[in-house]
Phi, psi and omega in degrees: 000315191278330177294316189285330177289326181278328168301317176288332175292322183289318180296320180292310176304317187288323179299316182301304175304329172307313174298324181278337169289321174295320182292324176295303176302320170296323188290320184290326188279334175293315181292315185287337169288327177291330188270350183077028183270334184233148178285165168295306181310312186289319165309307179303319181293312183297313178287338174291318186307314184281331172289303161346295187296318182297321182283320178294325173289323171294319175306316184293334179272331173296329184276328177211109175300342191240025172299115178297332187286335174320307187291332175284328183275326169297319184280330183294322178307305187293323189289326179300305176314319178297320181294307187297318181296309178304308180293332179254020190280161181255344186241159174278349181268014179294318175314337185283353181290348191277338187297293186305324187292312191289315170320309176313285188308331189286350170297337177282354178047044172253104185305319189275335182287323180287324170305320180293309189298308175305316182291327181289318178284328166296338166287315183292326173291327179283333168289325178303308169311298178315316184287324187280343167304320183289328194255008180257123173253120186308315182295329174282316182282336182096164184291330201270323173291320167303318176301316187291321180303312186297319183291326184285324171294316177315298179316307184302312191292305171305324168299305181300307184290318179299311187291315185301306178317310182300328182284325177310315182292316174297337177286311174309304180311308189283335179284307172316317184281333185285318181299322172294333182290316182302310173309314185287322180306309189305307177312312182285333182282321172301316182291324172296309190293321172302318188291316176309312177294321172305314177301311183294317177297315186295320174305319189284315176306320181284325173303307190290314183297325176295314165317301175288340176286322181297312180297309179299313171317296178315314179292318170314303185300313177291329167298323181297310184294319186304319180291324170303315184287333177279344177286324185284332182279326170301303184312308183303316183299309178311316177287332178292327186300312173314308180296327178294321185299302185307310187293318178295333174291322178289311177308324183287317174298320174307313180288322170297332181291317175297327187284328171284316172313315181292325177294307178297324178299317194300309176316308177299336187281321183290332170294315174305319178302316174303315186299316179289333171293312184295324179292326179302310185294330178275342169283336167291320181295338192253018184301331182288331173277358191293331185292325177288351184265001189305315185292329182268011184297311179310315186282328169298326189280322177298304176301327170297321182287327170301312185301313177299317175297327185293319179283339162299308172315307177313310181302315181300317180294317179301321176296310173312313190291324183286325172304308178301317173296330180294320188294316178306316183306314188301304185296321170305307170325296174304324181295316183287337176289312173305312185301314176296315181294321180287331175281331180292317176295323176287328173296326186282331188038043175302241173296086215288031183201327203289284187301313182296330177305309188295325178295304178302324170290337186288312191293324174286338177292311176295329182287312178300320181293308187312302172324307183291328165306298187292341166293313172316305184300320177296310177302310186303316187294325184285321185294323177290331175282324183280328172293313180296328179299304169308323179296322177294320177300314179301319179282342167289323174290320166306310170305325174289315180308311182304325189282313172300333170285328188297329176286337178247027185301310174301330190271349182224068189284326174282331185288317183307318187291329182299315190281325174302319173303316174308308190298331176294326180281323182300308185304313178308320182294325181289324180300309179304306185304311170304336180279318172295334173289333182290323184285339167303306182301328184289309184288332166306308179310299176320297182308320178298311171307314176303308182292323174311305178296319175301320183295313173300312169302319174303315167305313172306312173300326182304312177310303176295344182269320173288331170293320177304314181301313185300326175297310192293318172305318171298317168311317175306312179298315175308311181294327178288316182288327171303324175291334179284328174298317190278337168301308187292322179299318173288326174302308183302325184279323181298315182286345171284322184300298175319321181280327166296324189285326176287000000 
């Protein structure tokens, strides 16, 4: 852009100077014509060349201010006028017209163009000097005049050559300077471009840094809030685990109490079996009194039916206890699995609260179910104890009746055998109850072990939740420190963007 602007300026100056020089030459030739030194045809011819050259040059400049042809058009017109002027001159100073001519086109700083101009001017002036030597007779003008003529011609030649060489040297030096300046300008432009690119890159980097810092700040804030939420959730889970541990301990004590009750029931069953054996022995011993027990047989039968019903009720309740114990064992197994999952979830500390919260809720639900079933076991065991007590009372009544029947054994022989069969059936039922109670004891022992395992896992879960709470608390403190650092990074990126904009 700068090179084209410079050439436009030179073309403008050349166009203006063309008109100035044409007008000056026109005035000079008109003066010569008025003095009679020039013919009208000569003046018109030479001025036509000058005006045509100036007009064509001006039109060319208007169409394209940076047109390189303009210099050749202008020089051609001036050179033709210079040739006519020099070759037809009546004074020896006409050659000085070459000075403004050469100096004008020297502004283009075109070495090859100036070399052509200087060569043509030297050739023209050489031809002029040769022609003057050829047309000048030493004998006619005299020795002194010829000597002055010779000096003038030599000065003419040397002045033209020295001036043109000076112009060529100036053009050469200016070209060197121009090339150096162009190189420097390119380096400066490259440096400015690099600086602009760096500034743009720094601005983009600052913008990206600010955007990323804001995103990181938002993420850290969200993480901070999440950490606080998770910490609160872990604290709640920890409290729930403490309550669960207390509940499990209470349930353990309750199961142990149930086990004690069942053991007592087993002892009572053994006593009932002994009493049944004793009753059978008494029945054998009272065979002689069977006949006298006829009146009591009906009462014995009724009490025996009652005892049988009570024993059956005890058996059903015992079976129900067994089913409930199996259910409790299943729940304990599920609780163990869920507690293990809770421990794994707490150790992973992934999305820390969600998975463990669900597991903790399931643990609480299963604990509540276990408590409900344990309550049922207590009620059923109480009923079992009451039924056993009723059975004992019935058997005591049966014993009294058997005593009375012993005195009447001889009177009720056939009925005694029937009663003996009923006693054998009662003994079998008592043995069945004793066997079922033993199974209940085994199941209760296993359930006690399962609850102990649950208690151990619960304690481990409690320890893990406390450790997770400590980790999340430390993580929350780290998030707070990170939030402060990101805020400083945001301020730094904002200052960087302001610095680039300024």
